[in-house]
Amino acid sequence: MSYRYRCGSCRATSDPVPSRRAARAEQRRHRAREHAGLIPDDESIEPDDDHTIGVGGLLLVLLIGCLIVEALTRIAY
Ligand SMILES: [Zn+2]
């Protein structure tokens, strides 16, 4: 599961990071850089809802598809 840090004051959201801890690091960096270390209003750390399967998932689906086609071909002959 990946997470994003969101700053409501800046209306900005970080890139997805692999853990809540990494999102908190984004939060600290953002506070220091954009808000002089102060805590902005309405900030949050949210789970990333992007459920795309990515290149690895696509290749896996393609491989399974090829195996199914090959199995069907063997059954047909
Ligand atoms: Zn901000």
PDB file of N, CA, C and O and ligand atoms in Angstrom:
ATOM      1  N   MET A   1       0.847  -1.189   0.000  1.00  0.00           N
ATOM      2  CA  MET A   1       0.000   0.000   0.000  1.00  0.00           C
ATOM      3  C   MET A   1       0.878   1.232   0.000  1.00  0.00           C
ATOM      4  O   MET A   1       1.821   1.328   0.762  1.00  0.00           O
ATOM      5  N   SER A   2       0.554   2.197  -0.853  1.00  0.00           N
ATOM      6  CA  SER A   2       1.319   3.440  -0.879  1.00  0.00           C
ATOM      7  C   SER A   2       0.489   4.580  -0.289  1.00  0.00           C
ATOM      8  O   SER A   2      -0.724   4.462  -0.144  1.00  0.00           O
ATOM      9  N   TYR A   3       1.193   5.654   0.055  1.00  0.00           N
ATOM     10  CA  TYR A   3       0.555   6.785   0.726  1.00  0.00           C
ATOM     11  C   TYR A   3       0.951   8.087   0.055  1.00  0.00           C
ATOM     12  O   TYR A   3       1.981   8.144  -0.618  1.00  0.00           O
ATOM     13  N   ARG A   4       0.121   9.105   0.246  1.00  0.00           N
ATOM     14  CA  ARG A   4       0.417  10.451  -0.242  1.00  0.00           C
ATOM     15  C   ARG A   4       0.250  11.446   0.895  1.00  0.00           C
ATOM     16  O   ARG A   4      -0.661  11.300   1.701  1.00  0.00           O
ATOM     17  N   TYR A   5       1.134  12.433   0.899  1.00  0.00           N
ATOM     18  CA  TYR A   5       0.975  13.543   1.838  1.00  0.00           C
ATOM     19  C   TYR A   5       0.237  14.658   1.111  1.00  0.00           C
ATOM     20  O   TYR A   5       0.565  14.985  -0.019  1.00  0.00           O
ATOM     21  N   ARG A   6      -0.776  15.230   1.771  1.00  0.00           N
ATOM     22  CA  ARG A   6      -1.549  16.306   1.160  1.00  0.00           C
ATOM     23  C   ARG A   6      -1.538  17.529   2.066  1.00  0.00           C
ATOM     24  O   ARG A   6      -1.789  17.429   3.264  1.00  0.00           O
ATOM     25  N   CYS A   7      -1.222  18.702   1.471  1.00  0.00           N
ATOM     26  CA  CYS A   7      -1.267  19.977   2.191  1.00  0.00           C
ATOM     27  C   CYS A   7      -2.464  20.763   1.685  1.00  0.00           C
ATOM     28  O   CYS A   7      -2.487  21.181   0.525  1.00  0.00           O
ATOM     29  N   GLY A   8      -3.466  20.950   2.552  1.00  0.00           N
ATOM     30  CA  GLY A   8      -4.680  21.660   2.171  1.00  0.00           C
ATOM     31  C   GLY A   8      -4.438  23.149   1.946  1.00  0.00           C
ATOM     32  O   GLY A   8      -5.086  23.764   1.105  1.00  0.00           O
ATOM     33  N   SER A   9      -3.488  23.731   2.682  1.00  0.00           N
ATOM     34  CA  SER A   9      -3.193  25.157   2.522  1.00  0.00           C
ATOM     35  C   SER A   9      -2.635  25.463   1.137  1.00  0.00           C
ATOM     36  O   SER A   9      -2.997  26.447   0.519  1.00  0.00           O
ATOM     37  N   CYS A  10      -1.741  24.588   0.660  1.00  0.00           N
ATOM     38  CA  CYS A  10      -1.113  24.784  -0.652  1.00  0.00           C
ATOM     39  C   CYS A  10      -1.934  24.129  -1.763  1.00  0.00           C
ATOM     40  O   CYS A  10      -1.640  24.334  -2.930  1.00  0.00           O
ATOM     41  N   ARG A  11      -2.928  23.329  -1.382  1.00  0.00           N
ATOM     42  CA  ARG A  11      -3.682  22.534  -2.348  1.00  0.00           C
ATOM     43  C   ARG A  11      -2.710  21.716  -3.209  1.00  0.00           C
ATOM     44  O   ARG A  11      -2.757  21.739  -4.437  1.00  0.00           O
ATOM     45  N   ALA A  12      -1.805  21.002  -2.504  1.00  0.00           N
ATOM     46  CA  ALA A  12      -0.776  20.212  -3.174  1.00  0.00           C
ATOM     47  C   ALA A  12      -0.731  18.808  -2.567  1.00  0.00           C
ATOM     48  O   ALA A  12      -1.016  18.627  -1.384  1.00  0.00           O
ATOM     49  N   THR A  13      -0.382  17.824  -3.398  1.00  0.00           N
ATOM     50  CA  THR A  13      -0.286  16.435  -2.965  1.00  0.00           C
ATOM     51  C   THR A  13       1.036  15.855  -3.441  1.00  0.00           C
ATOM     52  O   THR A  13       1.440  16.099  -4.573  1.00  0.00           O
ATOM     53  N   SER A  14       1.696  15.099  -2.568  1.00  0.00           N
ATOM     54  CA  SER A  14       2.990  14.503  -2.927  1.00  0.00           C
ATOM     55  C   SER A  14       2.788  13.340  -3.893  1.00  0.00           C
ATOM     56  O   SER A  14       1.681  12.820  -4.039  1.00  0.00           O
ATOM     57  N   ASP A  15       3.871  12.899  -4.508  1.00  0.00           N
ATOM     58  CA  ASP A  15       3.848  11.651  -5.264  1.00  0.00           C
ATOM     59  C   ASP A  15       3.603  10.514  -4.278  1.00  0.00           C
ATOM     60  O   ASP A  15       3.902  10.652  -3.095  1.00  0.00           O
ATOM     61  N   PRO A  16       3.086   9.388  -4.739  1.00  0.00           N
ATOM     62  CA  PRO A  16       2.910   8.257  -3.821  1.00  0.00           C
ATOM     63  C   PRO A  16       4.257   7.746  -3.302  1.00  0.00           C
ATOM     64  O   PRO A  16       5.223   7.688  -4.059  1.00  0.00           O
ATOM     65  N   VAL A  17       4.302   7.409  -2.013  1.00  0.00           N
ATOM     66  CA  VAL A  17       5.504   6.846  -1.400  1.00  0.00           C
ATOM     67  C   VAL A  17       5.121   5.494  -0.778  1.00  0.00           C
ATOM     68  O   VAL A  17       3.954   5.254  -0.498  1.00  0.00           O
ATOM     69  N   PRO A  18       6.100   4.585  -0.575  1.00  0.00           N
ATOM     70  CA  PRO A  18       5.760   3.204  -0.218  1.00  0.00           C
ATOM     71  C   PRO A  18       5.245   2.978   1.199  1.00  0.00           C
ATOM     72  O   PRO A  18       4.713   1.905   1.479  1.00  0.00           O
ATOM     73  N   SER A  19       5.409   3.943   2.094  1.00  0.00           N
ATOM     74  CA  SER A  19       4.968   3.696   3.477  1.00  0.00           C
ATOM     75  C   SER A  19       4.457   4.981   4.122  1.00  0.00           C
ATOM     76  O   SER A  19       4.733   6.083   3.649  1.00  0.00           O
ATOM     77  N   ARG A  20       3.738   4.806   5.239  1.00  0.00           N
ATOM     78  CA  ARG A  20       3.241   5.953   6.011  1.00  0.00           C
ATOM     79  C   ARG A  20       4.426   6.752   6.563  1.00  0.00           C
ATOM     80  O   ARG A  20       4.385   7.972   6.620  1.00  0.00           O
ATOM     81  N   ARG A  21       5.480   6.026   6.932  1.00  0.00           N
ATOM     82  CA  ARG A  21       6.678   6.680   7.458  1.00  0.00           C
ATOM     83  C   ARG A  21       7.306   7.600   6.401  1.00  0.00           C
ATOM     84  O   ARG A  21       7.717   8.725   6.700  1.00  0.00           O
ATOM     85  N   ALA A  22       7.366   7.126   5.143  1.00  0.00           N
ATOM     86  CA  ALA A  22       7.918   7.937   4.053  1.00  0.00           C
ATOM     87  C   ALA A  22       7.025   9.149   3.793  1.00  0.00           C
ATOM     88  O   ALA A  22       7.525  10.235   3.478  1.00  0.00           O
ATOM     89  N   ALA A  23       5.711   8.992   3.965  1.00  0.00           N
ATOM     90  CA  ALA A  23       4.788  10.120   3.793  1.00  0.00           C
ATOM     91  C   ALA A  23       5.015  11.163   4.887  1.00  0.00           C
ATOM     92  O   ALA A  23       4.936  12.365   4.639  1.00  0.00           O
ATOM     93  N   ARG A  24       5.317  10.700   6.107  1.00  0.00           N
ATOM     94  CA  ARG A  24       5.611  11.643   7.190  1.00  0.00           C
ATOM     95  C   ARG A  24       6.910  12.409   6.903  1.00  0.00           C
ATOM     96  O   ARG A  24       7.035  13.584   7.248  1.00  0.00           O
ATOM     97  N   ALA A  25       7.881  11.746   6.240  1.00  0.00           N
ATOM     98  CA  ALA A  25       9.117  12.425   5.847  1.00  0.00           C
ATOM     99  C   ALA A  25       8.797  13.512   4.814  1.00  0.00           C
ATOM    100  O   ALA A  25       9.336  14.629   4.879  1.00  0.00           O
ATOM    101  N   GLU A  26       7.896  13.202   3.875  1.00  0.00           N
ATOM    102  CA  GLU A  26       7.437  14.212   2.896  1.00  0.00           C
ATOM    103  C   GLU A  26       6.799  15.389   3.627  1.00  0.00           C
ATOM    104  O   GLU A  26       7.013  16.545   3.275  1.00  0.00           O
ATOM    105  N   GLN A  27       6.001  15.072   4.645  1.00  0.00           N
ATOM    106  CA  GLN A  27       5.312  16.088   5.444  1.00  0.00           C
ATOM    107  C   GLN A  27       6.330  17.021   6.108  1.00  0.00           C
ATOM    108  O   GLN A  27       6.201  18.244   6.040  1.00  0.00           O
ATOM    109  N   ARG A  28       7.363  16.423   6.731  1.00  0.00           N
ATOM    110  CA  ARG A  28       8.387  17.236   7.405  1.00  0.00           C
ATOM    111  C   ARG A  28       9.114  18.139   6.406  1.00  0.00           C
ATOM    112  O   ARG A  28       9.350  19.317   6.667  1.00  0.00           O
ATOM    113  N   ARG A  29       9.477  17.562   5.240  1.00  0.00           N
ATOM    114  CA  ARG A  29      10.164  18.349   4.208  1.00  0.00           C
ATOM    115  C   ARG A  29       9.290  19.504   3.732  1.00  0.00           C
ATOM    116  O   ARG A  29       9.760  20.627   3.576  1.00  0.00           O
ATOM    117  N   HIS A  30       8.013  19.216   3.510  1.00  0.00           N
ATOM    118  CA  HIS A  30       7.099  20.243   3.012  1.00  0.00           C
ATOM    119  C   HIS A  30       6.924  21.367   4.038  1.00  0.00           C
ATOM    120  O   HIS A  30       6.985  22.543   3.693  1.00  0.00           O
ATOM    121  N   ARG A  31       6.729  20.980   5.289  1.00  0.00           N
ATOM    122  CA  ARG A  31       6.583  21.996   6.351  1.00  0.00           C
ATOM    123  C   ARG A  31       7.812  22.896   6.408  1.00  0.00           C
ATOM    124  O   ARG A  31       7.688  24.119   6.504  1.00  0.00           O
ATOM    125  N   ALA A  32       9.014  22.305   6.358  1.00  0.00           N
ATOM    126  CA  ALA A  32      10.248  23.081   6.460  1.00  0.00           C
ATOM    127  C   ALA A  32      10.423  23.997   5.251  1.00  0.00           C
ATOM    128  O   ALA A  32      10.783  25.172   5.403  1.00  0.00           O
ATOM    129  N   ARG A  33      10.154  23.467   4.056  1.00  0.00           N
ATOM    130  CA  ARG A  33      10.435  24.197   2.824  1.00  0.00           C
ATOM    131  C   ARG A  33       9.387  25.268   2.537  1.00  0.00           C
ATOM    132  O   ARG A  33       9.718  26.380   2.165  1.00  0.00           O
ATOM    133  N   GLU A  34       8.119  24.922   2.697  1.00  0.00           N
ATOM    134  CA  GLU A  34       7.045  25.825   2.256  1.00  0.00           C
ATOM    135  C   GLU A  34       6.423  26.641   3.382  1.00  0.00           C
ATOM    136  O   GLU A  34       5.783  27.649   3.115  1.00  0.00           O
ATOM    137  N   HIS A  35       6.563  26.173   4.632  1.00  0.00           N
ATOM    138  CA  HIS A  35       5.869  26.857   5.723  1.00  0.00           C
ATOM    139  C   HIS A  35       6.813  27.240   6.860  1.00  0.00           C
ATOM    140  O   HIS A  35       6.359  27.405   8.001  1.00  0.00           O
ATOM    141  N   ALA A  36       8.106  27.343   6.565  1.00  0.00           N
ATOM    142  CA  ALA A  36       9.112  27.739   7.551  1.00  0.00           C
ATOM    143  C   ALA A  36       9.020  26.905   8.832  1.00  0.00           C
ATOM    144  O   ALA A  36       9.233  27.410   9.928  1.00  0.00           O
ATOM    145  N   GLY A  37       8.679  25.610   8.688  1.00  0.00           N
ATOM    146  CA  GLY A  37       8.619  24.709   9.835  1.00  0.00           C
ATOM    147  C   GLY A  37       7.298  24.733  10.587  1.00  0.00           C
ATOM    148  O   GLY A  37       7.106  23.954  11.516  1.00  0.00           O
ATOM    149  N   LEU A  38       6.379  25.629  10.199  1.00  0.00           N
ATOM    150  CA  LEU A  38       5.072  25.687  10.860  1.00  0.00           C
ATOM    151  C   LEU A  38       4.158  24.594  10.311  1.00  0.00           C
ATOM    152  O   LEU A  38       4.408  24.024   9.255  1.00  0.00           O
ATOM    153  N   ILE A  39       3.083  24.321  11.052  1.00  0.00           N
ATOM    154  CA  ILE A  39       2.139  23.274  10.648  1.00  0.00           C
ATOM    155  C   ILE A  39       0.992  23.917   9.868  1.00  0.00           C
ATOM    156  O   ILE A  39       0.234  24.710  10.432  1.00  0.00           O
ATOM    157  N   PRO A  40       0.860  23.588   8.584  1.00  0.00           N
ATOM    158  CA  PRO A  40      -0.229  24.172   7.802  1.00  0.00           C
ATOM    159  C   PRO A  40      -1.584  23.584   8.192  1.00  0.00           C
ATOM    160  O   PRO A  40      -1.656  22.480   8.724  1.00  0.00           O
ATOM    161  N   ASP A  41      -2.669  24.340   7.930  1.00  0.00           N
ATOM    162  CA  ASP A  41      -4.023  23.847   8.184  1.00  0.00           C
ATOM    163  C   ASP A  41      -4.360  22.732   7.192  1.00  0.00           C
ATOM    164  O   ASP A  41      -3.882  22.738   6.070  1.00  0.00           O
ATOM    165  N   ASP A  42      -5.193  21.824   7.641  1.00  0.00           N
ATOM    166  CA  ASP A  42      -5.813  20.842   6.756  1.00  0.00           C
ATOM    167  C   ASP A  42      -4.792  20.013   5.975  1.00  0.00           C
ATOM    168  O   ASP A  42      -4.862  19.903   4.762  1.00  0.00           O
ATOM    169  N   GLU A  43      -3.831  19.433   6.667  1.00  0.00           N
ATOM    170  CA  GLU A  43      -2.913  18.519   5.991  1.00  0.00           C
ATOM    171  C   GLU A  43      -3.270  17.093   6.389  1.00  0.00           C
ATOM    172  O   GLU A  43      -3.861  16.851   7.443  1.00  0.00           O
ATOM    173  N   SER A  44      -2.928  16.150   5.538  1.00  0.00           N
ATOM    174  CA  SER A  44      -3.275  14.762   5.840  1.00  0.00           C
ATOM    175  C   SER A  44      -2.336  13.801   5.117  1.00  0.00           C
ATOM    176  O   SER A  44      -1.679  14.166   4.145  1.00  0.00           O
ATOM    177  N   ILE A  45      -2.305  12.571   5.639  1.00  0.00           N
ATOM    178  CA  ILE A  45      -1.595  11.476   4.976  1.00  0.00           C
ATOM    179  C   ILE A  45      -2.651  10.443   4.636  1.00  0.00           C
ATOM    180  O   ILE A  45      -3.357   9.961   5.521  1.00  0.00           O
ATOM    181  N   GLU A  46      -2.794  10.161   3.351  1.00  0.00           N
ATOM    182  CA  GLU A  46      -3.886   9.299   2.890  1.00  0.00           C
ATOM    183  C   GLU A  46      -3.356   8.110   2.112  1.00  0.00           C
ATOM    184  O   GLU A  46      -2.350   8.234   1.419  1.00  0.00           O
ATOM    185  N   PRO A  47      -4.037   6.979   2.212  1.00  0.00           N
ATOM    186  CA  PRO A  47      -3.683   5.855   1.350  1.00  0.00           C
ATOM    187  C   PRO A  47      -3.878   6.253  -0.107  1.00  0.00           C
ATOM    188  O   PRO A  47      -4.809   6.999  -0.413  1.00  0.00           O
ATOM    189  N   ASP A  48      -3.005   5.804  -0.968  1.00  0.00           N
ATOM    190  CA  ASP A  48      -3.101   6.118  -2.390  1.00  0.00           C
ATOM    191  C   ASP A  48      -4.089   5.153  -3.036  1.00  0.00           C
ATOM    192  O   ASP A  48      -3.935   3.945  -2.948  1.00  0.00           O
ATOM    193  N   ASP A  49      -5.121   5.718  -3.685  1.00  0.00           N
ATOM    194  CA  ASP A  49      -6.174   4.881  -4.257  1.00  0.00           C
ATOM    195  C   ASP A  49      -5.896   4.449  -5.691  1.00  0.00           C
ATOM    196  O   ASP A  49      -6.777   3.925  -6.358  1.00  0.00           O
ATOM    197  N   ASP A  50      -4.694   4.709  -6.151  1.00  0.00           N
ATOM    198  CA  ASP A  50      -4.379   4.362  -7.533  1.00  0.00           C
ATOM    199  C   ASP A  50      -4.106   2.855  -7.636  1.00  0.00           C
ATOM    200  O   ASP A  50      -3.085   2.368  -7.177  1.00  0.00           O
ATOM    201  N   HIS A  51      -5.025   2.109  -8.234  1.00  0.00           N
ATOM    202  CA  HIS A  51      -4.892   0.655  -8.285  1.00  0.00           C
ATOM    203  C   HIS A  51      -4.489   0.155  -9.672  1.00  0.00           C
ATOM    204  O   HIS A  51      -4.910  -0.904 -10.102  1.00  0.00           O
ATOM    205  N   THR A  52      -3.713   0.919 -10.399  1.00  0.00           N
ATOM    206  CA  THR A  52      -3.263   0.444 -11.716  1.00  0.00           C
ATOM    207  C   THR A  52      -2.322  -0.739 -11.519  1.00  0.00           C
ATOM    208  O   THR A  52      -1.595  -0.804 -10.528  1.00  0.00           O
ATOM    209  N   ILE A  53      -2.329  -1.687 -12.447  1.00  0.00           N
ATOM    210  CA  ILE A  53      -1.557  -2.913 -12.255  1.00  0.00           C
ATOM    211  C   ILE A  53      -0.092  -2.752 -12.661  1.00  0.00           C
ATOM    212  O   ILE A  53       0.739  -3.535 -12.262  1.00  0.00           O
ATOM    213  N   GLY A  54       0.248  -1.730 -13.476  1.00  0.00           N
ATOM    214  CA  GLY A  54       1.636  -1.492 -13.829  1.00  0.00           C
ATOM    215  C   GLY A  54       2.136  -2.462 -14.885  1.00  0.00           C
ATOM    216  O   GLY A  54       1.431  -3.366 -15.317  1.00  0.00           O
ATOM    217  N   VAL A  55       3.387  -2.261 -15.313  1.00  0.00           N
ATOM    218  CA  VAL A  55       3.971  -3.053 -16.388  1.00  0.00           C
ATOM    219  C   VAL A  55       4.121  -4.517 -15.975  1.00  0.00           C
ATOM    220  O   VAL A  55       3.818  -5.430 -16.740  1.00  0.00           O
ATOM    221  N   GLY A  56       4.572  -4.761 -14.737  1.00  0.00           N
ATOM    222  CA  GLY A  56       4.741  -6.139 -14.252  1.00  0.00           C
ATOM    223  C   GLY A  56       3.437  -6.912 -14.279  1.00  0.00           C
ATOM    224  O   GLY A  56       3.382  -8.051 -14.727  1.00  0.00           O
ATOM    225  N   GLY A  57       2.358  -6.276 -13.829  1.00  0.00           N
ATOM    226  CA  GLY A  57       1.041  -6.912 -13.834  1.00  0.00           C
ATOM    227  C   GLY A  57       0.559  -7.197 -15.239  1.00  0.00           C
ATOM    228  O   GLY A  57      -0.005  -8.256 -15.522  1.00  0.00           O
ATOM    229  N   LEU A  58       0.830  -6.256 -16.146  1.00  0.00           N
ATOM    230  CA  LEU A  58       0.426  -6.418 -17.548  1.00  0.00           C
ATOM    231  C   LEU A  58       1.157  -7.608 -18.176  1.00  0.00           C
ATOM    232  O   LEU A  58       0.554  -8.429 -18.879  1.00  0.00           O
ATOM    233  N   LEU A  59       2.463  -7.737 -17.911  1.00  0.00           N
ATOM    234  CA  LEU A  59       3.239  -8.857 -18.444  1.00  0.00           C
ATOM    235  C   LEU A  59       2.739 -10.184 -17.882  1.00  0.00           C
ATOM    236  O   LEU A  59       2.666 -11.179 -18.604  1.00  0.00           O
ATOM    237  N   LEU A  60       2.370 -10.196 -16.615  1.00  0.00           N
ATOM    238  CA  LEU A  60       1.856 -11.410 -15.983  1.00  0.00           C
ATOM    239  C   LEU A  60       0.546 -11.841 -16.642  1.00  0.00           C
ATOM    240  O   LEU A  60       0.356 -13.023 -16.963  1.00  0.00           O
ATOM    241  N   VAL A  61      -0.353 -10.883 -16.877  1.00  0.00           N
ATOM    242  CA  VAL A  61      -1.621 -11.174 -17.542  1.00  0.00           C
ATOM    243  C   VAL A  61      -1.362 -11.733 -18.944  1.00  0.00           C
ATOM    244  O   VAL A  61      -1.988 -12.708 -19.364  1.00  0.00           O
ATOM    245  N   LEU A  62      -0.402 -11.121 -19.669  1.00  0.00           N
ATOM    246  CA  LEU A  62      -0.052 -11.574 -21.024  1.00  0.00           C
ATOM    247  C   LEU A  62       0.492 -13.004 -20.991  1.00  0.00           C
ATOM    248  O   LEU A  62       0.116 -13.851 -21.811  1.00  0.00           O
ATOM    249  N   LEU A  63       1.363 -13.308 -20.034  1.00  0.00           N
ATOM    250  CA  LEU A  63       1.957 -14.642 -19.898  1.00  0.00           C
ATOM    251  C   LEU A  63       0.878 -15.695 -19.620  1.00  0.00           C
ATOM    252  O   LEU A  63       0.854 -16.758 -20.254  1.00  0.00           O
ATOM    253  N   ILE A  64      -0.028 -15.378 -18.703  1.00  0.00           N
ATOM    254  CA  ILE A  64      -1.114 -16.316 -18.370  1.00  0.00           C
ATOM    255  C   ILE A  64      -2.004 -16.527 -19.590  1.00  0.00           C
ATOM    256  O   ILE A  64      -2.407 -17.661 -19.888  1.00  0.00           O
ATOM    257  N   GLY A  65      -2.266 -15.456 -20.344  1.00  0.00           N
ATOM    258  CA  GLY A  65      -3.063 -15.559 -21.568  1.00  0.00           C
ATOM    259  C   GLY A  65      -2.418 -16.500 -22.574  1.00  0.00           C
ATOM    260  O   GLY A  65      -3.091 -17.359 -23.163  1.00  0.00           O
ATOM    261  N   CYS A  66      -1.097 -16.376 -22.754  1.00  0.00           N
ATOM    262  CA  CYS A  66      -0.359 -17.249 -23.684  1.00  0.00           C
ATOM    263  C   CYS A  66      -0.439 -18.711 -23.229  1.00  0.00           C
ATOM    264  O   CYS A  66      -0.612 -19.616 -24.049  1.00  0.00           O
ATOM    265  N   LEU A  67      -0.303 -18.955 -21.931  1.00  0.00           N
ATOM    266  CA  LEU A  67      -0.375 -20.322 -21.395  1.00  0.00           C
ATOM    267  C   LEU A  67      -1.753 -20.930 -21.639  1.00  0.00           C
ATOM    268  O   LEU A  67      -1.860 -22.115 -21.985  1.00  0.00           O
ATOM    269  N   ILE A  68      -2.802 -20.140 -21.466  1.00  0.00           N
ATOM    270  CA  ILE A  68      -4.167 -20.620 -21.700  1.00  0.00           C
ATOM    271  C   ILE A  68      -4.359 -20.969 -23.175  1.00  0.00           C
ATOM    272  O   ILE A  68      -4.890 -22.036 -23.510  1.00  0.00           O
ATOM    273  N   VAL A  69      -3.875 -20.098 -24.074  1.00  0.00           N
ATOM    274  CA  VAL A  69      -3.997 -20.341 -25.521  1.00  0.00           C
ATOM    275  C   VAL A  69      -3.241 -21.618 -25.890  1.00  0.00           C
ATOM    276  O   VAL A  69      -3.753 -22.461 -26.641  1.00  0.00           O
ATOM    277  N   GLU A  70      -2.036 -21.793 -25.336  1.00  0.00           N
ATOM    278  CA  GLU A  70      -1.235 -22.985 -25.637  1.00  0.00           C
ATOM    279  C   GLU A  70      -1.948 -24.250 -25.144  1.00  0.00           C
ATOM    280  O   GLU A  70      -2.015 -25.264 -25.849  1.00  0.00           O
ATOM    281  N   ALA A  71      -2.505 -24.190 -23.946  1.00  0.00           N
ATOM    282  CA  ALA A  71      -3.230 -25.343 -23.389  1.00  0.00           C
ATOM    283  C   ALA A  71      -4.441 -25.696 -24.261  1.00  0.00           C
ATOM    284  O   ALA A  71      -4.695 -26.864 -24.542  1.00  0.00           O
ATOM    285  N   LEU A  72      -5.183 -24.674 -24.703  1.00  0.00           N
ATOM    286  CA  LEU A  72      -6.351 -24.899 -25.561  1.00  0.00           C
ATOM    287  C   LEU A  72      -5.929 -25.508 -26.898  1.00  0.00           C
ATOM    288  O   LEU A  72      -6.612 -26.380 -27.427  1.00  0.00           O
ATOM    289  N   THR A  73      -4.775 -25.051 -27.441  1.00  0.00           N
ATOM    290  CA  THR A  73      -4.276 -25.580 -28.705  1.00  0.00           C
ATOM    291  C   THR A  73      -3.940 -27.059 -28.560  1.00  0.00           C
ATOM    292  O   THR A  73      -4.248 -27.864 -29.457  1.00  0.00           O
ATOM    293  N   ARG A  74      -3.328 -27.444 -27.447  1.00  0.00           N
ATOM    294  CA  ARG A  74      -2.982 -28.856 -27.218  1.00  0.00           C
ATOM    295  C   ARG A  74      -4.226 -29.718 -27.087  1.00  0.00           C
ATOM    296  O   ARG A  74      -4.236 -30.871 -27.539  1.00  0.00           O
ATOM    297  N   ILE A  75      -5.258 -29.183 -26.459  1.00  0.00           N
ATOM    298  CA  ILE A  75      -6.506 -29.932 -26.289  1.00  0.00           C
ATOM    299  C   ILE A  75      -7.187 -30.135 -27.644  1.00  0.00           C
ATOM    300  O   ILE A  75      -7.707 -31.197 -27.949  1.00  0.00           O
ATOM    301  N   ALA A  76      -7.112 -29.081 -28.507  1.00  0.00           N
ATOM    302  CA  ALA A  76      -7.810 -29.125 -29.808  1.00  0.00           C
ATOM    303  C   ALA A  76      -7.180 -30.137 -30.768  1.00  0.00           C
ATOM    304  O   ALA A  76      -7.862 -30.661 -31.642  1.00  0.00           O
ATOM    305  N   TYR A  77      -5.842 -30.429 -30.638  1.00  0.00           N
ATOM    306  CA  TYR A  77      -5.189 -31.340 -31.584  1.00  0.00           C
ATOM    307  C   TYR A  77      -4.857 -32.687 -30.972  1.00  0.00           C
ATOM    308  O   TYR A  77      -4.588 -32.858 -29.868  1.00  0.00           O
TER     309      TYR A  77
HETATM  310 ZN    ZN B   1       1.765  23.547   2.213  1.00  0.00          ZN
END
